[in-house]
C-alpha positions as a printed Julia matrix, in Angstrom:
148×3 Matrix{Float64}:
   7.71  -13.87   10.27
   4.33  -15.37   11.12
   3.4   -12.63   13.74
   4.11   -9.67   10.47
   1.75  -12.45    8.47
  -0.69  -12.09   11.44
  -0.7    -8.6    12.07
  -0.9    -7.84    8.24
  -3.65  -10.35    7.81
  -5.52   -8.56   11.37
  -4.69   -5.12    8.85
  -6.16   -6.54    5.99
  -9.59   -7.49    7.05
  -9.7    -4.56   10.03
  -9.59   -1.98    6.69
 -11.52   -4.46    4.71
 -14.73   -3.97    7.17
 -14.16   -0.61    8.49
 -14.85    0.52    4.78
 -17.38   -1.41    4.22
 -19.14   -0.06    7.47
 -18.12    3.71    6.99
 -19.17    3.37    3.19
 -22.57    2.19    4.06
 -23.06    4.68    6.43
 -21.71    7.47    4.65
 -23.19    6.75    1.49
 -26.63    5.27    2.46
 -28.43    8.53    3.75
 -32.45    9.22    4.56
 -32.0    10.51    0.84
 -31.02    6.83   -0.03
 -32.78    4.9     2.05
 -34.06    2.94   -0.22
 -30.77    1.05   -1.64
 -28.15   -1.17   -0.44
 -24.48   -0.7    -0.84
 -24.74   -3.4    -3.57
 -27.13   -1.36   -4.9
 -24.56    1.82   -4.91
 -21.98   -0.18   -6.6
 -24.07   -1.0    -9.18
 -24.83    2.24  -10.11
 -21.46    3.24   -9.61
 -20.71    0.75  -12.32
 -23.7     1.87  -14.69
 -21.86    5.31  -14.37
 -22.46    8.27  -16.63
 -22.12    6.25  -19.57
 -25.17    6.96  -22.36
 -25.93    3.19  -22.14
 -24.53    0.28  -19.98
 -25.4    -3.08  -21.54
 -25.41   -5.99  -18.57
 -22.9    -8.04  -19.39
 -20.83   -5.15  -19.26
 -21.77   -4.18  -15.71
 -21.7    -7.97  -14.7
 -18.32   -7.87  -15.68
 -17.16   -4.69  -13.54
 -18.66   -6.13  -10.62
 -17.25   -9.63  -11.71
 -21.14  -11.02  -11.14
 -23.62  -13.31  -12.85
 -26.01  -11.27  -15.41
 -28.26  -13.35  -13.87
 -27.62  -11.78  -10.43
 -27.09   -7.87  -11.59
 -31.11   -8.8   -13.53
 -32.71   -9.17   -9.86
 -31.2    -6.53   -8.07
 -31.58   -4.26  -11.94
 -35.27   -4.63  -11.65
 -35.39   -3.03   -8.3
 -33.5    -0.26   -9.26
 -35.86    0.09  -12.19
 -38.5     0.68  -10.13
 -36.95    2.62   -7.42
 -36.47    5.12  -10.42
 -32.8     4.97   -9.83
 -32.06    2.86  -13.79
 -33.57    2.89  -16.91
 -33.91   -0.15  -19.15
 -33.55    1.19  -23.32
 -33.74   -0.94  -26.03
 -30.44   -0.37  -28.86
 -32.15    1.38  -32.0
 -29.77    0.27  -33.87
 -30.2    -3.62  -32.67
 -33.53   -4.63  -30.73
 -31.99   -7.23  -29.07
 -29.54   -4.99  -26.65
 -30.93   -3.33  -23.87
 -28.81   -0.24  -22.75
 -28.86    0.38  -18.8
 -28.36    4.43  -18.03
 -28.84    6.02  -14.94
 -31.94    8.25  -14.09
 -31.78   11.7   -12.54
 -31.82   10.02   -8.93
 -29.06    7.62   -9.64
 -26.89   10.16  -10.96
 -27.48   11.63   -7.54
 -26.72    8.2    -6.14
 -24.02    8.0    -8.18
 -22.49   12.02   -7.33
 -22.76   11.45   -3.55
 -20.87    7.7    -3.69
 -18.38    9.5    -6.04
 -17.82   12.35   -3.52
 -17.67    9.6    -0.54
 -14.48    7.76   -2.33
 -13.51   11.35   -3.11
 -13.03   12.34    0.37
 -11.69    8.67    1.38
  -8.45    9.18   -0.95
  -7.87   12.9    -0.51
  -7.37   12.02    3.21
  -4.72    9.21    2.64
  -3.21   11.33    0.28
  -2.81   14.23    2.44
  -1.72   12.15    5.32
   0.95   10.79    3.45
   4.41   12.19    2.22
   4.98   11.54   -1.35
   7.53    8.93   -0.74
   4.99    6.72    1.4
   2.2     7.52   -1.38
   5.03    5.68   -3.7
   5.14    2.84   -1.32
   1.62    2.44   -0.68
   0.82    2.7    -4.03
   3.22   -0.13   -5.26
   2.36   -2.06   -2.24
  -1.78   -1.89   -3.6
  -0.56   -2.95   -7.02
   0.7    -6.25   -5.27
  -2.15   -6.36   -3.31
  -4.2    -6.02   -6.65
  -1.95   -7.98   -8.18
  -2.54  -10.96   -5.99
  -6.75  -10.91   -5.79
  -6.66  -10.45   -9.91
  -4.4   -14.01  -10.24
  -6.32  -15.38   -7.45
  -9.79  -15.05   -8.63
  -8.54  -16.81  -11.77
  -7.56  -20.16  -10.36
């Protein structure tokens, strides 16, 4: 049993870092240079929403407001996010993507696109089933753990 532990735990983090490194160089092209992969996430959770506020994006990346600010303000003035203040309350500050983070945000978007449409067309739809329930465990397991 420990040698399925260890070759599912040699899985686990293998995947874990070979999308991190494909990601990153799939999504960060000469076009987008100027980000980070954090960076792309963020904007990927500003989405095409009309207005973001920051504790709602803190929360989708399950960060501080207080880290999302710092790397916020150099998206700001990368032109990638807009800050607006609420006119219906001054004190909330909306968060909506530019024209060149919805770019951002398109190409990262087409980059997960591609990712899934090649499992799913590698797999039969019985092992889709099985993967599928398998990630909800997975899923399962990080959600309860990062509440302890």
């Amino acid at each position: 049993m420990d040698d399925i532990r260890d070759t599912i735990n040699k899985m686990l983090v293998s995947t874990f870092h070979e999308i991190l490194e494909l990601e990153e160089k799939a999504i960060i092209t000469d076009k987008f240079k100027d980000i980070s992969n954090n960076d792309m996430h963020i904007i990927e959770a500003i989405g095409n929403d009309s207005g973001s506020r920051m504790t709602d994006i803190a929360k989708r990346l399950n960060i501080t407001v207080g880290s999302l600010t710092t790397a916020m303000n150099s998206l700001v003035n990368k032109g990638y996010v807009a800050r607006q203040r609420s006119e219906h309350d001054r004190r909330v500050v909306n968060i909506y993507l530019r024209d060149k983070g919805m770019e951002a945000y398109e190409h990262h978007k087409q980059f997960h696109r591609k990712m899934t449409d090649a499992l799913v067309e590698a797999l039969t739809p019985e092992e889709l089933d099985v993967w599928m329930k398998s990630l909800d465990k997975l899923t399962d397991f990080f959600q309860s753990h990062g509440k302890k």
